[in-house]
Short mmCIF file of C-alpha atoms in Angstrom, two decimals:
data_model
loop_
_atom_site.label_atom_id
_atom_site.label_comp_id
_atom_site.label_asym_id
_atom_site.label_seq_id
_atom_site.Cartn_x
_atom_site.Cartn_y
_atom_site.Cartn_z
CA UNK A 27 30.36 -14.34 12.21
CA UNK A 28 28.82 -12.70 8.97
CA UNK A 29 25.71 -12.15 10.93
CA UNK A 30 27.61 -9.07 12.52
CA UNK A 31 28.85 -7.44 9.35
CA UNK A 32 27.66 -4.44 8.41
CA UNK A 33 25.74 -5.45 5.64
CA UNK A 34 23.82 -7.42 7.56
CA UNK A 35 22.88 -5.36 10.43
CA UNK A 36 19.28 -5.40 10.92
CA UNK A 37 18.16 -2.05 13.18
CA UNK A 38 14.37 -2.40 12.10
CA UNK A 39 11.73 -2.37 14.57
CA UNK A 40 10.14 -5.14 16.05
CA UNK A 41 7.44 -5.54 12.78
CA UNK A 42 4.45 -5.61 15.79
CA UNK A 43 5.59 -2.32 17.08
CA UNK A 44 5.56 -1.38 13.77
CA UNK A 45 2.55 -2.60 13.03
CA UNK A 46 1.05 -1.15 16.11
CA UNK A 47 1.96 2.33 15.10
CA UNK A 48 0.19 2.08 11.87
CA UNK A 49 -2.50 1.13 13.29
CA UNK A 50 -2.91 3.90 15.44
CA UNK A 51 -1.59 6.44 12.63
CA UNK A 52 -4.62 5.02 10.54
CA UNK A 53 -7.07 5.74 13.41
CA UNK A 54 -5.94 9.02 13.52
CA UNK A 55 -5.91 9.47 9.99
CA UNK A 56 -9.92 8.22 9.99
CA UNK A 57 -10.74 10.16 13.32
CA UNK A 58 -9.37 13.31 11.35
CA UNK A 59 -9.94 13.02 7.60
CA UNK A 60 -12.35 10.65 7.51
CA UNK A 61 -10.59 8.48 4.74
CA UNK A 62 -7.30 6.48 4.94
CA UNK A 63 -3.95 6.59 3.88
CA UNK A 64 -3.06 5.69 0.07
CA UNK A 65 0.00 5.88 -1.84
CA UNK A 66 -1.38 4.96 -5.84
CA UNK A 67 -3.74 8.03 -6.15
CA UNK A 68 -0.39 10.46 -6.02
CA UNK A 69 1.26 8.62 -8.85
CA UNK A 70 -1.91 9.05 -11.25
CA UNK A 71 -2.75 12.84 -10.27
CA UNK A 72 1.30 13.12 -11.03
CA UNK A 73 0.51 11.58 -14.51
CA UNK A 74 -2.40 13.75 -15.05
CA UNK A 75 -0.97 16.90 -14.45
CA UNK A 76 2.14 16.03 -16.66
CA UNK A 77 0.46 14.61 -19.20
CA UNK A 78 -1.99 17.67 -18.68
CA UNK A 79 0.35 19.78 -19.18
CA UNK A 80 2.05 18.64 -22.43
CA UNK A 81 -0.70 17.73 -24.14
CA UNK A 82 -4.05 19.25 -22.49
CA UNK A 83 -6.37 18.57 -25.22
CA UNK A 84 -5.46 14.93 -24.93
CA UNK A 85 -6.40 14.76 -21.25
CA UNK A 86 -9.53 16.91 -21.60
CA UNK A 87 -10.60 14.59 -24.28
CA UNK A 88 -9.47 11.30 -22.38
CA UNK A 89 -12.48 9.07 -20.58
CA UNK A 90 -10.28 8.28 -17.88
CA UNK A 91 -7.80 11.14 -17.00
CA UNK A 92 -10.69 13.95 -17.71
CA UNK A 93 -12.35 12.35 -14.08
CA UNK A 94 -9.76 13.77 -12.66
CA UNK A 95 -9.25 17.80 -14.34
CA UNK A 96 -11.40 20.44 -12.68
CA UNK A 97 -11.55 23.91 -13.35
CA UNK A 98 -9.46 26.66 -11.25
CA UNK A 99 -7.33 23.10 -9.35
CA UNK A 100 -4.43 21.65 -10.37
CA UNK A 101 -4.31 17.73 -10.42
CA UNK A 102 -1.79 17.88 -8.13
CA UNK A 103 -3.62 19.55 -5.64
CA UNK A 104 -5.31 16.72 -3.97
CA UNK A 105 -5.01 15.31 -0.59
CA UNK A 106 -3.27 12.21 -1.41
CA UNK A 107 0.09 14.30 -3.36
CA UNK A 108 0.72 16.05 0.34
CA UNK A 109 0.42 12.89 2.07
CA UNK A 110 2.90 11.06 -0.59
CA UNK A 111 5.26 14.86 -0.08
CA UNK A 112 5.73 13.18 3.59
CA UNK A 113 6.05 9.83 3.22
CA UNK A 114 8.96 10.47 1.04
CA UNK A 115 10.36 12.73 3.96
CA UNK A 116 9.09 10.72 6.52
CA UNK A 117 11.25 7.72 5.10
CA UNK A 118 14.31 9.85 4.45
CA UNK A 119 14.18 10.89 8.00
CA UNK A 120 13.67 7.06 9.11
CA UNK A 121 16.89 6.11 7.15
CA UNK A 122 19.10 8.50 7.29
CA UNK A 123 18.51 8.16 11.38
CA UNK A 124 19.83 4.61 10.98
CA UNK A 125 22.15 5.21 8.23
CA UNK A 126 20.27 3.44 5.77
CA UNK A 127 20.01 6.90 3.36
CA UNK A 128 21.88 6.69 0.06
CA UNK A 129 22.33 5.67 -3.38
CA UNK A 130 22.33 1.72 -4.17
CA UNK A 131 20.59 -0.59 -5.96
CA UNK A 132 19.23 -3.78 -3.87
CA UNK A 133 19.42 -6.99 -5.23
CA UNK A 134 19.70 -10.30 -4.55
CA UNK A 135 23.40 -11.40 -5.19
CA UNK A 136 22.81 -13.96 -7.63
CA UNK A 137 21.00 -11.59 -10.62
CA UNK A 138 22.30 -8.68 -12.46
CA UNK A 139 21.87 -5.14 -11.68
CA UNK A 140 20.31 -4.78 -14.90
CA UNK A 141 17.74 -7.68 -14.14
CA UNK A 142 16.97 -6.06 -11.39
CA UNK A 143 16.35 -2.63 -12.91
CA UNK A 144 14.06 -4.20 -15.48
CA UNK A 145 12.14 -6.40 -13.54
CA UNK A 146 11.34 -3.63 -11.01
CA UNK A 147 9.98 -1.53 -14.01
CA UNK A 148 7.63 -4.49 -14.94
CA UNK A 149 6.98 -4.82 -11.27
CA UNK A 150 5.72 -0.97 -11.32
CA UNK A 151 4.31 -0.96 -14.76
CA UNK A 152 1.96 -3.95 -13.70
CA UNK A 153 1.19 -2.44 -9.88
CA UNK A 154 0.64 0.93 -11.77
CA UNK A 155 -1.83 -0.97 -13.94
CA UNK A 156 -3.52 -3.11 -11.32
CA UNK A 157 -3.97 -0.32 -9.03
CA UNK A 158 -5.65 1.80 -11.11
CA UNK A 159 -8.54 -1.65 -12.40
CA UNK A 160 -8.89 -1.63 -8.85
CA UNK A 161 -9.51 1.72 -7.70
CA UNK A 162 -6.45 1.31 -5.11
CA UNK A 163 -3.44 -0.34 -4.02
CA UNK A 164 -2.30 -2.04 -0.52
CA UNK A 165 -2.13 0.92 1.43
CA UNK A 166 -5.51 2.79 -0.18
CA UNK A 167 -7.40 -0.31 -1.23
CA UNK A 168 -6.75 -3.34 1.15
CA UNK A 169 -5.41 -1.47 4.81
CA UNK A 170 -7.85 1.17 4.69
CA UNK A 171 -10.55 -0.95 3.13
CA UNK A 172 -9.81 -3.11 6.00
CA UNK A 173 -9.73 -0.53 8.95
CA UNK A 174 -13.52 0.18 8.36
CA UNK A 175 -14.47 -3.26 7.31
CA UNK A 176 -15.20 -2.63 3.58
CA UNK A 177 -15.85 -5.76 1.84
CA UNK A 178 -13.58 -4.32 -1.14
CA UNK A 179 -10.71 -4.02 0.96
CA UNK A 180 -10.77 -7.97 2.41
CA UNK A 181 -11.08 -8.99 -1.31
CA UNK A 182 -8.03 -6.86 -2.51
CA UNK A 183 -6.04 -7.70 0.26
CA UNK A 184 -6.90 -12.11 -0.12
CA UNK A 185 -6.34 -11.45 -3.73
CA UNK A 186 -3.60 -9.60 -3.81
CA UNK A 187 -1.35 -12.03 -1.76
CA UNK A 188 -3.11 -14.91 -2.99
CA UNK A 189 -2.01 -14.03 -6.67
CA UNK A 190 1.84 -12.70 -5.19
CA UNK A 191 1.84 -16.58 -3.50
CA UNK A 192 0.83 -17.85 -6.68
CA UNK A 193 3.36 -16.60 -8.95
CA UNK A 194 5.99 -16.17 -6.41
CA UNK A 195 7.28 -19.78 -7.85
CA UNK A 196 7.60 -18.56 -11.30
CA UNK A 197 10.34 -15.41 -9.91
CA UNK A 198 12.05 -17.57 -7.66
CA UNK A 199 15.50 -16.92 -8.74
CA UNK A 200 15.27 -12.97 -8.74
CA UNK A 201 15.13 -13.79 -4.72
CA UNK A 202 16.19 -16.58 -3.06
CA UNK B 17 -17.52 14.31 17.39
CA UNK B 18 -15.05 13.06 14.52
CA UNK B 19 -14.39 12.48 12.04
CA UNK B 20 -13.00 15.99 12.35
CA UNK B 21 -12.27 17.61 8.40
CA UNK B 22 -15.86 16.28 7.68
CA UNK B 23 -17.51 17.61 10.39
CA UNK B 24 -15.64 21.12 9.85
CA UNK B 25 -14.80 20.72 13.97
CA UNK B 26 -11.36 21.58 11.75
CA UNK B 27 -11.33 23.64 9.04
CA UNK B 28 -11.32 22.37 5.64
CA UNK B 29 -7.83 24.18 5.40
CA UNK B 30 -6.11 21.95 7.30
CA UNK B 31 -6.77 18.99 5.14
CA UNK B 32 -3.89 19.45 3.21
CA UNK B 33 -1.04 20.07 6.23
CA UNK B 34 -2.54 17.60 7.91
CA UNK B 35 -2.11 15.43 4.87
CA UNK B 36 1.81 15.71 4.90
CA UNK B 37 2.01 15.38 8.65
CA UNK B 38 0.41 11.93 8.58
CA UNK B 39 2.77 11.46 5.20
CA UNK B 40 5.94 11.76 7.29
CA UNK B 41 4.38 9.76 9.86
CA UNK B 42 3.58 6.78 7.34
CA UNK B 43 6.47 6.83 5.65
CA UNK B 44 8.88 6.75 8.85
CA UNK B 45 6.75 3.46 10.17
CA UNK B 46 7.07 1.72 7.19
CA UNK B 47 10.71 2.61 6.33
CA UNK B 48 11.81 1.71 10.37
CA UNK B 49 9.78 -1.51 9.96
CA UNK B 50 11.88 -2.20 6.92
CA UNK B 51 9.21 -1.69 4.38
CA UNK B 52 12.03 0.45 1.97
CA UNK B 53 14.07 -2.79 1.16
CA UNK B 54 12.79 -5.14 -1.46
CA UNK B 55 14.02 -8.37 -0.62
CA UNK B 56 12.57 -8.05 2.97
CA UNK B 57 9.00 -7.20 1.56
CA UNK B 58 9.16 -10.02 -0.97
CA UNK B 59 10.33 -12.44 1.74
CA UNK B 60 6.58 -12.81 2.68
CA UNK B 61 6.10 -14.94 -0.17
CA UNK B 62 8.91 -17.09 0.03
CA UNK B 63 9.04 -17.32 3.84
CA UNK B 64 12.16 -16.10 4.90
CA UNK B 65 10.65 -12.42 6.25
CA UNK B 66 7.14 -12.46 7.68
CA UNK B 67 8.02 -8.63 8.23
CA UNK B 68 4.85 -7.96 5.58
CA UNK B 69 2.19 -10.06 7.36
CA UNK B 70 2.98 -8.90 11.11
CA UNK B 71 3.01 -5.23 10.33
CA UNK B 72 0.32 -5.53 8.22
CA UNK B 73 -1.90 -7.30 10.18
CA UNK B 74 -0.88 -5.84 13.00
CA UNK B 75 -2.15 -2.19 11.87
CA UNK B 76 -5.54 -3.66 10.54
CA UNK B 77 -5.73 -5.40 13.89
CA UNK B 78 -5.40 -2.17 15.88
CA UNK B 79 -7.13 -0.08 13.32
CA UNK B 80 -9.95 -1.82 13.44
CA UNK B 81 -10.22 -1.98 17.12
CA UNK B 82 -9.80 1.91 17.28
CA UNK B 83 -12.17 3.22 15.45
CA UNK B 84 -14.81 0.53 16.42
CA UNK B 85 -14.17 1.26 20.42
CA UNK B 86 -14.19 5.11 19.05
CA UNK B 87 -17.48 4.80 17.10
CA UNK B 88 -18.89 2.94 20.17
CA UNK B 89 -17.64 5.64 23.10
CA UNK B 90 -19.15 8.55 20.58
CA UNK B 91 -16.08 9.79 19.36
CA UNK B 92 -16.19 9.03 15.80
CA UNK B 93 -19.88 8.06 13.16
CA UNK B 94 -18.91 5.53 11.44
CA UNK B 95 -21.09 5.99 9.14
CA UNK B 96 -19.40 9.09 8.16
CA UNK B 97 -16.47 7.20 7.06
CA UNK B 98 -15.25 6.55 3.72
CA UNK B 99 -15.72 2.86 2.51
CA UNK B 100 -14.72 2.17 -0.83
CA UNK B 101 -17.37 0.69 -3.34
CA UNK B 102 -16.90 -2.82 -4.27
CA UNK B 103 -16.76 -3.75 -8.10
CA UNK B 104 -16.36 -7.15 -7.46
CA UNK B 105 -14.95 -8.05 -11.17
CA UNK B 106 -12.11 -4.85 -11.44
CA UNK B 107 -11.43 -5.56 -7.89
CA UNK B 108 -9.94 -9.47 -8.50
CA UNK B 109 -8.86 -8.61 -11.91
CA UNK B 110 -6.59 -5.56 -10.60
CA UNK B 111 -5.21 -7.73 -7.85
CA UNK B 112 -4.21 -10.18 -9.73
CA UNK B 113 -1.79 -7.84 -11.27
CA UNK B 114 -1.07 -5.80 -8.63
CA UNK B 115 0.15 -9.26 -6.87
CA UNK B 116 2.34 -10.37 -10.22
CA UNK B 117 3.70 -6.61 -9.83
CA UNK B 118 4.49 -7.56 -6.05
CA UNK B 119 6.60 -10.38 -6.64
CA UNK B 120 7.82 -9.22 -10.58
CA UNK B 121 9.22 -5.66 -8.66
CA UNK B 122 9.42 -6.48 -5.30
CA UNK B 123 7.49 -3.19 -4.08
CA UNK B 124 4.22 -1.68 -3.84
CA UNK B 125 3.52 1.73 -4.68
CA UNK B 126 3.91 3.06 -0.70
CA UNK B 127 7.05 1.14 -0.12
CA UNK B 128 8.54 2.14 -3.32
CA UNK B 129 8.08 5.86 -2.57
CA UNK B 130 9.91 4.64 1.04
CA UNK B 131 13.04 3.16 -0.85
CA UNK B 132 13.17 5.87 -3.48
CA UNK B 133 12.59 8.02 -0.02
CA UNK B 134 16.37 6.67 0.80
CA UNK B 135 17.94 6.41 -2.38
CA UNK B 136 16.82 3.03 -3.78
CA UNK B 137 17.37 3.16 -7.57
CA UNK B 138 14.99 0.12 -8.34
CA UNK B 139 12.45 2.21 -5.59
CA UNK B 140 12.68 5.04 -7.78
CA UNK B 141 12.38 2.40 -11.25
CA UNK B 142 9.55 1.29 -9.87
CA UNK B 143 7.58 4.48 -9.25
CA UNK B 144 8.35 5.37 -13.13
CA UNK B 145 6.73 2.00 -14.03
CA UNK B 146 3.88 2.62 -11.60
CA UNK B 147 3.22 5.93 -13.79
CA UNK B 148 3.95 4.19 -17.16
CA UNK B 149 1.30 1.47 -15.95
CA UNK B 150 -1.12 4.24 -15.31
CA UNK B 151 -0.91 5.76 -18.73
CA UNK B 152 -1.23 2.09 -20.20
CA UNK B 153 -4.44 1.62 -18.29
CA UNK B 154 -5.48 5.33 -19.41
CA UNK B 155 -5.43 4.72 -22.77
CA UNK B 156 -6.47 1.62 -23.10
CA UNK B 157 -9.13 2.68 -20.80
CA UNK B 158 -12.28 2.76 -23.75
CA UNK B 159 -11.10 -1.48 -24.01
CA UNK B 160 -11.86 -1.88 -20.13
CA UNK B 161 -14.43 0.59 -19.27
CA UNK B 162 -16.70 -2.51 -18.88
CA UNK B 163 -14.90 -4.11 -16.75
CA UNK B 164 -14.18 -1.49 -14.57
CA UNK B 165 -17.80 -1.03 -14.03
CA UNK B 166 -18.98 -4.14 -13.78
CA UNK B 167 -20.64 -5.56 -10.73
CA UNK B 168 -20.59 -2.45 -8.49
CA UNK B 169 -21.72 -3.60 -5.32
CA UNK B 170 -21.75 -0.24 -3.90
CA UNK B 171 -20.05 0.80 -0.41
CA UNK B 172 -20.17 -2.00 1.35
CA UNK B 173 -19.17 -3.68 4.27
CA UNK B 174 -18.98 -7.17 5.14
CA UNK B 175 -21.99 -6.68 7.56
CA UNK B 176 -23.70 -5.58 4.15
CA UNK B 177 -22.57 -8.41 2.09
CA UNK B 178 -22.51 -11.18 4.04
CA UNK B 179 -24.41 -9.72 7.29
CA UNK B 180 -21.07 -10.50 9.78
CA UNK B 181 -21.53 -7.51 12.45
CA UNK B 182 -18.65 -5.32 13.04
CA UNK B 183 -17.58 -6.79 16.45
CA UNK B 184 -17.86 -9.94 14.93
CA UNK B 185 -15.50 -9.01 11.81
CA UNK B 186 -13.17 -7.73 14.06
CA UNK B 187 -12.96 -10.80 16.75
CA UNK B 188 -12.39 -13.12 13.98
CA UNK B 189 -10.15 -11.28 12.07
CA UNK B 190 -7.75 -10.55 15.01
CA UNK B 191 -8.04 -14.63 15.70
CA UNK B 192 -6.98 -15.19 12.02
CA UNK B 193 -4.06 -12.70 13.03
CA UNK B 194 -2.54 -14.08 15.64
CA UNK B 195 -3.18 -17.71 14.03
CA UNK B 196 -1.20 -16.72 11.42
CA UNK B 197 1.71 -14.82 13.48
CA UNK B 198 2.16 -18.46 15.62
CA UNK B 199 2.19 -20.44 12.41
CA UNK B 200 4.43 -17.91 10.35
CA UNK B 201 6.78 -18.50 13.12
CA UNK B 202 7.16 -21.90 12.94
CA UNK B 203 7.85 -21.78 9.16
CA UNK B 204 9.81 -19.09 9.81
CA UNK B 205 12.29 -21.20 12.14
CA UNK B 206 11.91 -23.93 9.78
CA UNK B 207 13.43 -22.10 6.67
CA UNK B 208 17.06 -21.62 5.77
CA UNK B 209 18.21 -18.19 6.41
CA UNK B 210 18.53 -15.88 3.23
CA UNK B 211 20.61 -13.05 3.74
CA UNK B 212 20.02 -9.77 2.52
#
């Protein structure tokens, strides 16, 4: 049975285990820190400092990146870059426990590696966008918005897989 | 009484290790629960993986619950916790697109630092888009100022905006939950298999 090959060999856990231990990570995460988790945040201070440091005048000059430069602190030293340090670790760890760790490129078998590559740079280019209109993404925006009840975070979380539902039809054939 | 970094019941200094400590733990949940592969994520929206919905749900279920039981036993002010403002009009807008990005890259920023976290070239594609999207918004950023202002609501909660208390909020939103983890079952079985 192709169920059993290796390729197919799912050692996830249960997603309401999962789920479960999220839940209590973001409790702890509030009962300590007082915010929530994020992931979007790290990617802009990351652009900041780069751009910041090519081209400072640019940034200092900028209405958007100069919110985030201040004196005597680095862009990248902000809460949300050593969280983002250990998620990348934290996932290595996870996978290369269950042997998922190494290079490939996932795709569905019926497109192009190529599609795929270029379609998950629009994907990114558009999230990157998106995120930043709306001050946060899944994990800073909608789950943490959600875990104290913001009305911000029920909206971004309808909306946001509202609008994946509603275009999911038009990328069909990248997936299924 | 928590929260704890706020209170300075721990030292500001700790912020930061603490920071990569919850880090490792969030990005070992969501790469066990599958959250670094793609075409499980994406299966949400075309109903072959409901993997998305139950963990999500799941943690904003028990989230919830947690910190109102803590707020209500004295452990933790609530009111000393962040809640995002609301600018109603930026909000939609940016979801919009952040949903288009879902299904267009099959990732959001978290799970595509989980994938890259393994080795996943389109993870790691999709991180360098999520920065190239960020300079895009940067400098077009005098065209949507505006926008991105508009209808601030402040930091509200739903009690605020629509006066649903907090035990209420979380009754019905755990009902909704488990609604939707009987009925994405039943789709679930009713769906051909897609293998990935």
């Amino acid at each position: 049975m192709s169920y059993w090959n290796e390729d197919h060999k799912h050692t996830y856990w249960n997603p309401y285990f999962g789920g479960f231990m999220l839940g209590l990570l973001l409790i702890f995460t509030f009962y300590t820190t007082g915010r929530g988790l994020g992931a979007s945040g790290a990617m802009k201070s990351t652009v900041v400092f780069a751009l910041h440091e090519v081209a400072p005048t640019h940034v200092e000059k900028s209405r958007y990146y100069s919110r985030f430069v201040e004196k005597e602190k680095s862009p990248l030293n902000t809460w949300l870059i050593f969280e983002v340090l250990g998620v990348l670790a934290g996932a290595f760890l996870s996978g290369a426990l269950s042997g998922r760790a190494k290079f490939r490129l996932q795709h569905s078998p019926k497109i192009t590696s190529k599609r795929r590559i270029i379609f998950a740079l629009l994907g990114g280019i558009l999230f990157g966008f998106g995120s930043q209109m709306a001050r946060g993404c899944t994990s800073g925006a909608a789950l943490s918005g959600l875990s104290v009840m913001a009305t911000a975070g029920f909206l971004t979380m309808i909306v946001i897989f509202g609008s994946g539902y509603a275009f999911a039809y038009f990328f069909r054939k990248n997936w299924i | 009484m928590g929260p704890l970094i706020p209170h300075e019941i721990l030292s500001p200094e700790w912020n930061n290790v603490i920071a990569v400590f919850i880090g490792l733990a969030f990005g070992f949940i969501m790469e066990a629960s599958g959250f670094s592969s793609s075409r499980k994520l994406v299966g949400v929206f075309y109903g072959y993986d409901f993997a998305v919905l139950r963990v999500f749900f799941t943690a904003a279920i028990v989230s919830m619950i947690g910190i109102l039981y803590l707020s209500k036993l004295g452990y933790l002010n609530f009111d000393d916790l962040y809640v995002q403002p609301t600018y109603l009009r930026s909000a939609i807008i940016g979801s919009v697109i952040m949903g288009l990005g879902f299904v267009t890259g099959g990732f959001c920023p978290g799970t595509s630092l989980c994938a890259a976290g393994i080795g996943k070239l389109d993870g790691l594609v999709f991180i360098i888009g999520l920065m190239i999207g960020v300079v895009i918004f940067s400098e077009m950023f005098p065209l949507l100022e505006k926008t991105f202002n508009a209808d601030n609501l402040g930091g509200v909660t739903l009690k605020d905006t629509f006066g649903i208390s907090y035990e209420m909020t979380t009754v019905l939103f755990t009902v909704i939950g488990v609604i939707a983890f009987y009925v994405t079952t039943i789709i679930g079985r009713k769906i051909r298999n897609v293998w990935y």
